[in-house]
mmCIF file of C-alpha atoms in Angstrom:
data_model
loop_
_atom_site.group_PDB
_atom_site.id
_atom_site.type_symbol
_atom_site.label_atom_id
_atom_site.label_comp_id
_atom_site.label_asym_id
_atom_site.label_seq_id
_atom_site.Cartn_x
_atom_site.Cartn_y
_atom_site.Cartn_z
ATOM 1 C CA MET B 922 32.780 7.989 -12.974
ATOM 2 C CA LEU B 923 30.888 10.446 -10.814
ATOM 3 C CA LYS B 924 27.312 9.652 -9.882
ATOM 4 C CA GLY B 925 24.802 10.244 -7.101
ATOM 5 C CA ASN B 926 24.017 13.366 -5.113
ATOM 6 C CA GLN B 927 26.365 16.256 -5.951
ATOM 7 C CA VAL B 928 25.452 19.397 -3.966
ATOM 8 C CA LEU B 929 25.852 22.931 -5.369
ATOM 9 C CA ILE B 930 26.918 24.877 -2.303
ATOM 10 C CA VAL B 931 26.696 28.569 -1.457
ATOM 11 C CA THR B 932 29.753 30.734 -0.824
ATOM 12 C CA PRO B 933 29.353 32.186 2.696
ATOM 13 C CA PHE B 934 30.321 35.831 3.212
ATOM 14 C CA ASP B 935 30.771 37.768 6.440
ATOM 15 C CA ASN B 936 29.115 41.099 7.186
ATOM 16 C CA ASN B 937 31.948 42.880 5.356
ATOM 17 C CA TYR B 938 31.296 40.887 2.156
ATOM 18 C CA GLU B 939 34.495 38.866 2.551
ATOM 19 C CA VAL B 940 34.558 35.087 2.096
ATOM 20 C CA ASP B 941 33.724 33.522 5.461
ATOM 21 C CA GLU B 942 36.200 30.657 5.478
ATOM 22 C CA SER B 943 35.069 29.147 8.772
ATOM 23 C CA SER B 944 31.439 28.976 7.597
ATOM 24 C CA LEU B 945 32.596 27.453 4.312
ATOM 25 C CA VAL B 946 34.480 24.741 6.184
ATOM 26 C CA ASN B 947 31.476 24.131 8.423
ATOM 27 C CA LEU B 948 29.135 23.787 5.444
ATOM 28 C CA VAL B 949 31.451 21.388 3.616
ATOM 29 C CA ASP B 950 31.990 19.270 6.734
ATOM 30 C CA HIS B 951 28.248 19.191 7.416
ATOM 31 C CA LEU B 952 27.499 17.887 3.915
ATOM 32 C CA VAL B 953 30.337 15.345 3.952
ATOM 33 C CA GLU B 954 28.976 13.999 7.229
ATOM 34 C CA GLN B 955 25.606 13.567 5.476
ATOM 35 C CA ASP B 956 27.302 11.193 2.988
ATOM 36 C CA VAL B 957 26.803 13.258 -0.160
ATOM 37 C CA ALA B 958 28.512 11.870 -3.260
ATOM 38 C CA GLY B 959 30.175 15.188 -4.020
ATOM 39 C CA ILE B 960 30.272 18.941 -3.563
ATOM 40 C CA ILE B 961 30.160 21.580 -6.298
ATOM 41 C CA VAL B 962 31.717 24.985 -5.619
ATOM 42 C CA LEU B 963 31.703 28.195 -7.671
ATOM 43 C CA GLY B 964 28.454 27.482 -9.466
ATOM 44 C CA THR B 965 25.625 30.000 -9.743
ATOM 45 C CA THR B 966 24.562 29.080 -6.208
ATOM 46 C CA GLY B 967 28.121 29.895 -5.135
ATOM 47 C CA GLU B 968 27.949 33.419 -6.628
ATOM 48 C CA PHE B 969 30.884 32.803 -8.966
ATOM 49 C CA PHE B 970 29.959 35.999 -10.826
ATOM 50 C CA SER B 971 30.917 38.211 -7.859
ATOM 51 C CA LEU B 972 34.183 36.486 -6.921
ATOM 52 C CA GLN B 973 37.660 37.554 -7.955
ATOM 53 C CA ASP B 974 40.137 34.981 -9.244
ATOM 54 C CA HIS B 975 42.210 34.935 -6.058
ATOM 55 C CA GLU B 976 39.023 34.319 -4.041
ATOM 56 C CA LYS B 977 38.007 31.472 -6.333
ATOM 57 C CA LYS B 978 41.412 29.857 -5.914
ATOM 58 C CA ARG B 979 41.220 30.208 -2.150
ATOM 59 C CA ILE B 980 37.779 28.549 -2.155
ATOM 60 C CA ILE B 981 39.174 25.724 -4.293
ATOM 61 C CA ASP B 982 42.091 25.358 -1.862
ATOM 62 C CA ILE B 983 39.803 25.146 1.183
ATOM 63 C CA THR B 984 37.236 22.781 -0.314
ATOM 64 C CA SER B 985 39.824 20.497 -1.904
ATOM 65 C CA GLU B 986 41.484 20.110 1.493
ATOM 66 C CA ARG B 987 38.166 19.425 3.277
ATOM 67 C CA THR B 988 36.868 16.952 0.656
ATOM 68 C CA LYS B 989 40.160 15.133 0.083
ATOM 69 C CA ASP B 990 39.676 11.363 0.443
ATOM 70 C CA ARG B 991 36.139 12.033 1.729
ATOM 71 C CA THR B 992 33.966 12.940 -1.247
ATOM 72 C CA ALA B 993 34.229 14.229 -4.812
ATOM 73 C CA LEU B 994 34.829 17.894 -5.653
ATOM 74 C CA ILE B 995 33.508 19.636 -8.769
ATOM 75 C CA VAL B 996 34.546 23.227 -9.486
ATOM 76 C CA GLY B 997 32.584 25.745 -11.543
ATOM 77 C CA VAL B 998 34.746 27.540 -14.114
ATOM 78 C CA ALA B 999 32.145 29.677 -15.864
ATOM 79 C CA HIS B 1000 33.466 32.609 -17.887
ATOM 80 C CA SER B 1001 32.883 34.191 -21.278
ATOM 81 C CA GLY B 1002 36.603 33.885 -22.027
ATOM 82 C CA SER B 1003 37.629 30.351 -22.986
ATOM 83 C CA SER B 1004 41.262 30.724 -21.927
ATOM 84 C CA ILE B 1005 40.189 32.157 -18.556
ATOM 85 C CA SER B 1006 37.927 29.161 -17.941
ATOM 86 C CA ALA B 1007 40.735 26.843 -19.033
ATOM 87 C CA ASP B 1008 43.208 28.411 -16.597
ATOM 88 C CA MET B 1009 40.802 27.983 -13.678
ATOM 89 C CA ALA B 1010 40.034 24.416 -14.787
ATOM 90 C CA ARG B 1011 43.738 23.591 -14.791
ATOM 91 C CA TYR B 1012 44.098 25.008 -11.265
ATOM 92 C CA ALA B 1013 41.102 22.988 -10.054
ATOM 93 C CA GLY B 1014 42.540 19.818 -11.562
ATOM 94 C CA GLU B 1015 45.905 20.414 -9.921
ATOM 95 C CA LYS B 1016 44.104 20.730 -6.583
ATOM 96 C CA GLY B 1017 42.387 17.379 -7.020
ATOM 97 C CA ALA B 1018 38.984 18.277 -8.451
ATOM 98 C CA SER B 1019 37.200 15.323 -10.041
ATOM 99 C CA ALA B 1020 35.650 17.551 -12.719
ATOM 100 C CA VAL B 1021 34.836 21.144 -13.619
ATOM 101 C CA LEU B 1022 31.359 22.496 -14.338
ATOM 102 C CA LEU B 1023 31.323 24.547 -17.553
ATOM 103 C CA PRO B 1024 28.282 26.362 -19.004
ATOM 104 C CA PRO B 1025 28.283 27.973 -22.436
ATOM 105 C CA PRO B 1026 29.873 31.450 -22.504
ATOM 106 C CA TYR B 1027 27.467 33.936 -20.928
ATOM 107 C CA TYR B 1028 26.519 37.580 -21.696
ATOM 108 C CA HIS B 1029 26.645 37.069 -25.460
ATOM 109 C CA VAL B 1030 24.631 34.198 -26.937
ATOM 110 C CA PRO B 1031 27.178 31.814 -28.449
ATOM 111 C CA THR B 1032 26.762 30.077 -31.781
ATOM 112 C CA PRO B 1033 27.045 26.280 -31.827
ATOM 113 C CA GLU B 1034 30.536 26.765 -33.280
ATOM 114 C CA GLY B 1035 31.399 29.070 -30.400
ATOM 115 C CA MET B 1036 30.221 26.481 -27.873
ATOM 116 C CA ILE B 1037 32.302 23.799 -29.567
ATOM 117 C CA ASP B 1038 35.413 25.976 -29.410
ATOM 118 C CA HIS B 1039 34.766 26.994 -25.792
ATOM 119 C CA PHE B 1040 34.226 23.468 -24.463
ATOM 120 C CA THR B 1041 37.078 22.045 -26.533
ATOM 121 C CA ILE B 1042 39.615 24.642 -25.392
ATOM 122 C CA VAL B 1043 38.811 24.007 -21.737
ATOM 123 C CA GLY B 1044 38.837 20.246 -22.275
ATOM 124 C CA GLN B 1045 42.211 20.293 -24.013
ATOM 125 C CA ARG B 1046 43.982 22.864 -21.851
ATOM 126 C CA GLY B 1047 42.331 22.300 -18.490
ATOM 127 C CA ASN B 1048 43.451 18.673 -18.170
ATOM 128 C CA VAL B 1049 40.465 17.735 -15.995
ATOM 129 C CA ASP B 1050 37.132 16.052 -16.764
ATOM 130 C CA LEU B 1051 34.337 18.333 -17.993
ATOM 131 C CA MET B 1052 30.730 18.552 -16.867
ATOM 132 C CA VAL B 1053 29.012 20.660 -19.526
ATOM 133 C CA TYR B 1054 26.094 22.689 -18.195
ATOM 134 C CA ASP B 1055 23.210 22.224 -20.634
ATOM 135 C CA GLY B 1056 20.807 25.058 -19.851
ATOM 136 C CA GLY B 1057 23.281 27.201 -17.927
ATOM 137 C CA GLY B 1058 22.390 30.869 -18.329
ATOM 138 C CA GLY B 1059 19.251 29.722 -20.127
ATOM 139 C CA ILE B 1060 21.318 28.480 -23.088
ATOM 140 C CA GLU B 1061 20.566 24.990 -24.340
ATOM 141 C CA VAL B 1062 23.453 22.960 -25.728
ATOM 142 C CA PRO B 1063 22.579 20.961 -28.867
ATOM 143 C CA ILE B 1064 23.584 17.303 -28.753
ATOM 144 C CA HIS B 1065 25.597 17.684 -31.959
ATOM 145 C CA VAL B 1066 27.797 20.204 -30.096
ATOM 146 C CA ILE B 1067 28.607 17.532 -27.517
ATOM 147 C CA GLU B 1068 29.403 15.089 -30.323
ATOM 148 C CA LYS B 1069 31.872 17.538 -31.886
ATOM 149 C CA VAL B 1070 33.564 18.267 -28.559
ATOM 150 C CA ARG B 1071 33.786 14.567 -27.700
ATOM 151 C CA ALA B 1072 35.567 14.016 -31.017
ATOM 152 C CA ALA B 1073 38.131 16.654 -30.048
ATOM 153 C CA THR B 1074 38.672 15.766 -26.375
ATOM 154 C CA SER B 1075 37.933 12.735 -24.224
ATOM 155 C CA LYS B 1076 37.572 14.967 -21.154
ATOM 156 C CA LEU B 1077 33.861 15.660 -21.705
ATOM 157 C CA ARG B 1078 32.322 12.955 -19.533
ATOM 158 C CA TYR B 1079 29.364 14.602 -17.780
ATOM 159 C CA ILE B 1080 26.284 16.727 -18.502
ATOM 160 C CA LYS B 1081 24.349 18.832 -15.998
ATOM 161 C CA LEU B 1082 20.862 19.219 -17.468
ATOM 162 C CA THR B 1083 18.644 22.160 -16.530
ATOM 163 C CA ALA B 1084 17.151 22.755 -19.965
ATOM 164 C CA PRO B 1085 13.441 21.950 -19.446
ATOM 165 C CA LYS B 1086 13.493 18.800 -21.572
ATOM 166 C CA VAL B 1087 13.507 15.771 -19.299
ATOM 167 C CA THR B 1088 13.560 13.347 -22.237
ATOM 168 C CA LYS B 1089 16.952 14.745 -23.195
ATOM 169 C CA VAL B 1090 18.430 12.486 -20.496
ATOM 170 C CA ARG B 1091 17.462 9.509 -22.615
ATOM 171 C CA GLU B 1092 18.621 11.207 -25.817
ATOM 172 C CA TYR B 1093 22.089 11.703 -24.341
ATOM 173 C CA HIS B 1094 22.267 8.065 -23.273
ATOM 174 C CA GLU B 1095 21.058 6.854 -26.660
ATOM 175 C CA THR B 1096 23.758 8.946 -28.353
ATOM 176 C CA PHE B 1097 26.719 8.338 -26.042
ATOM 177 C CA GLY B 1098 25.869 5.254 -24.013
ATOM 178 C CA SER B 1099 27.920 4.990 -20.825
ATOM 179 C CA GLU B 1100 30.617 7.349 -22.118
ATOM 180 C CA VAL B 1101 28.690 10.408 -20.897
ATOM 181 C CA SER B 1102 26.811 10.583 -17.580
ATOM 182 C CA VAL B 1103 23.823 12.913 -17.235
ATOM 183 C CA PHE B 1104 22.908 14.684 -13.993
ATOM 184 C CA ALA B 1105 19.512 16.137 -13.087
ATOM 185 C CA GLY B 1106 20.101 19.825 -12.493
ATOM 186 C CA GLU B 1107 16.704 21.357 -11.714
ATOM 187 C CA ASP B 1108 15.215 20.914 -8.234
ATOM 188 C CA LEU B 1109 11.616 20.466 -9.416
ATOM 189 C CA LEU B 1110 12.590 18.040 -12.203
ATOM 190 C CA ILE B 1111 14.645 15.657 -10.068
ATOM 191 C CA MET B 1112 12.151 12.796 -10.176
ATOM 192 C CA PRO B 1113 11.258 12.769 -13.889
ATOM 193 C CA GLU B 1114 14.913 13.099 -14.870
ATOM 194 C CA LEU B 1115 15.904 10.241 -12.558
ATOM 195 C CA LEU B 1116 13.078 8.188 -14.036
ATOM 196 C CA GLU B 1117 14.532 8.964 -17.475
ATOM 197 C CA GLY B 1118 17.820 7.446 -16.272
ATOM 198 C CA ALA B 1119 19.860 10.349 -14.875
ATOM 199 C CA ASP B 1120 23.098 9.172 -13.273
ATOM 200 C CA GLY B 1121 22.932 11.638 -10.410
ATOM 201 C CA LEU B 1122 21.843 15.036 -9.118
ATOM 202 C CA THR B 1123 23.484 18.464 -9.237
ATOM 203 C CA THR B 1124 21.138 20.730 -7.308
ATOM 204 C CA ALA B 1125 21.168 23.416 -4.649
ATOM 205 C CA ALA B 1126 18.399 21.581 -2.775
ATOM 206 C CA GLY B 1127 21.065 19.401 -1.183
ATOM 207 C CA ASN B 1128 22.231 22.323 0.948
ATOM 208 C CA LEU B 1129 19.113 21.754 3.039
ATOM 209 C CA ARG B 1130 18.185 18.111 2.364
ATOM 210 C CA PRO B 1131 21.360 16.171 1.536
ATOM 211 C CA LYS B 1132 20.324 12.846 3.100
ATOM 212 C CA GLU B 1133 16.895 12.829 1.507
ATOM 213 C CA LEU B 1134 18.280 13.488 -1.971
ATOM 214 C CA THR B 1135 20.807 10.692 -1.589
ATOM 215 C CA GLU B 1136 18.001 8.402 -0.449
ATOM 216 C CA ILE B 1137 15.831 9.410 -3.418
ATOM 217 C CA PHE B 1138 18.660 8.626 -5.817
ATOM 218 C CA ASN B 1139 19.346 5.245 -4.221
ATOM 219 C CA LEU B 1140 15.662 4.283 -4.190
ATOM 220 C CA VAL B 1141 15.285 5.077 -7.882
ATOM 221 C CA GLN B 1142 18.368 2.989 -8.684
ATOM 222 C CA ASN B 1143 16.634 0.117 -6.882
ATOM 223 C CA GLU B 1144 13.385 0.798 -8.793
ATOM 224 C CA LYS B 1145 11.523 1.814 -5.633
ATOM 225 C CA PHE B 1146 9.890 4.687 -7.469
ATOM 226 C CA SER B 1147 6.880 5.219 -5.222
ATOM 227 C CA GLU B 1148 9.027 5.479 -2.094
ATOM 228 C CA ALA B 1149 11.353 7.943 -3.822
ATOM 229 C CA GLN B 1150 8.419 10.093 -4.959
ATOM 230 C CA MET B 1151 6.976 10.126 -1.438
ATOM 231 C CA ILE B 1152 10.228 11.525 -0.019
ATOM 232 C CA HIS B 1153 10.436 14.069 -2.833
ATOM 233 C CA ASP B 1154 6.848 15.226 -2.316
ATOM 234 C CA ALA B 1155 7.230 15.424 1.454
ATOM 235 C CA HIS B 1156 10.585 17.221 1.644
ATOM 236 C CA ILE B 1157 12.064 18.390 -1.656
ATOM 237 C CA ALA B 1158 9.052 19.852 -3.453
ATOM 238 C CA PRO B 1159 7.979 22.155 -0.568
ATOM 239 C CA GLN B 1160 11.417 23.720 -0.219
ATOM 240 C CA ALA B 1161 11.883 23.958 -4.000
ATOM 241 C CA ILE B 1162 8.609 25.837 -4.367
ATOM 242 C CA VAL B 1163 9.556 28.368 -1.689
ATOM 243 C CA THR B 1164 13.217 28.838 -2.612
ATOM 244 C CA GLY B 1165 12.579 28.890 -6.358
ATOM 245 C CA SER B 1166 9.374 30.932 -6.516
ATOM 246 C CA ILE B 1167 11.349 34.096 -7.376
ATOM 247 C CA ARG B 1168 14.175 33.004 -9.645
ATOM 248 C CA ASN B 1169 16.653 35.762 -8.792
ATOM 249 C CA GLU B 1170 16.273 35.194 -5.045
ATOM 250 C CA PHE B 1171 17.091 31.504 -4.750
ATOM 251 C CA ILE B 1172 20.695 32.114 -3.625
ATOM 252 C CA GLN B 1173 19.493 34.370 -0.818
ATOM 253 C CA CYS B 1174 16.899 31.773 0.147
ATOM 254 C CA PHE B 1175 19.528 29.080 0.615
ATOM 255 C CA LYS B 1176 21.856 31.381 2.535
ATOM 256 C CA THR B 1177 19.080 32.597 4.819
ATOM 257 C CA SER B 1178 17.959 29.006 5.431
ATOM 258 C CA LEU B 1179 21.502 27.826 6.214
ATOM 259 C CA LYS B 1180 21.913 30.717 8.634
ATOM 260 C CA MET B 1181 18.645 29.824 10.385
ATOM 261 C CA MET B 1182 19.838 26.214 10.593
ATOM 262 C CA GLY B 1183 23.070 27.375 12.260
ATOM 263 C CA ILE B 1184 25.371 26.062 9.511
ATOM 264 C CA ILE B 1185 26.698 29.411 8.254
ATOM 265 C CA LYS B 1186 26.994 32.646 10.225
ATOM 266 C CA THR B 1187 25.326 35.217 7.953
ATOM 267 C CA ASP B 1188 22.980 35.421 4.987
ATOM 268 C CA THR B 1189 25.123 38.096 3.308
ATOM 269 C CA VAL B 1190 25.125 38.215 -0.484
ATOM 270 C CA ARG B 1191 27.207 40.514 -2.657
ATOM 271 C CA PRO B 1192 25.666 43.219 -4.841
ATOM 272 C CA PRO B 1193 23.871 43.235 -7.176
ATOM 273 C CA LEU B 1194 22.071 40.573 -5.121
ATOM 274 C CA HIS B 1195 20.070 41.967 -2.230
ATOM 275 C CA ARG B 1196 18.769 40.765 1.114
ATOM 276 C CA LEU B 1197 15.350 39.123 1.145
ATOM 277 C CA SER B 1198 12.301 41.110 2.232
ATOM 278 C CA GLU B 1199 10.986 40.430 5.718
ATOM 279 C CA SER B 1200 7.927 38.666 4.289
ATOM 280 C CA ARG B 1201 10.128 36.294 2.272
ATOM 281 C CA ILE B 1202 12.292 35.603 5.337
ATOM 282 C CA GLN B 1203 9.150 34.805 7.353
ATOM 283 C CA ASN B 1204 7.947 32.560 4.521
ATOM 284 C CA LEU B 1205 11.259 30.660 4.600
ATOM 285 C CA SER B 1206 11.216 30.403 8.378
ATOM 286 C CA LEU B 1207 7.723 28.907 8.409
ATOM 287 C CA MET B 1208 8.652 26.398 5.718
ATOM 288 C CA LEU B 1209 11.808 25.368 7.610
ATOM 289 C CA GLN B 1210 9.791 24.988 10.831
ATOM 290 C CA ASN B 1211 7.159 22.865 9.078
ATOM 291 C CA GLN B 1212 9.930 20.753 7.569
ATOM 292 C CA LYS B 1213 11.501 20.431 11.039
ATOM 293 C CA LEU B 1214 14.791 21.857 9.805
ATOM 294 C CA ILE B 1215 14.780 24.511 12.535
#
């Protein structure tokens, strides 16, 4: 079973908007060297919405090779088409992914029945463990949906929780026991969700603070709550406030920070995302300097 600090990584692009494979390798290697429990590619942070299928498969190829026998790999397979998600899930499983991250279908708001069908189809056809994204795209997944899917496929083993209901961690555990692991998925709710019993983290914050997040998780497991909160307040909260203050700019914030830290070469994002304003870049730079990351 997966647990611990799983980092949602960016997808680096070069100045021509092509996938920057060397920066991707450098980012993955950097995080593996920081002893993260796993890496998540092709999530929202990874700009899955602007990548073509052949690019997604190439990213899976590269990251599966770099993480092999070193750390876990989770692959985002978000799509509004269930069979399309299932095909990508099957490819990820064949390449050694430990699980796939699957939100509800986006664009249209799915009914509970639609969610059940979507998750079940991917679970049955993808042949790889599922991490359902509760709160992905702002859509909460009712617990009874998870119950129905679990009855249809044993592949649903994980939940990434970003719906703003921290007590839902406990509700999942009360319903499913150890059969389903719940991961804290919102940077600013890491501590309360861990205190509720989350089995790990799935956040973008680990791009910048992988060691600290792993330490926070380990301290909470050892019931050293005050020490964990001190690290969170000193290092995670400041960056989360800056990177998350404008919701549709958080991807750019992480890319710009990683560029300043010398881990990726450019801060390029694909349209419709846009480059940060100079004031936001200065804001990030000052935060990174104060945090001694640059």
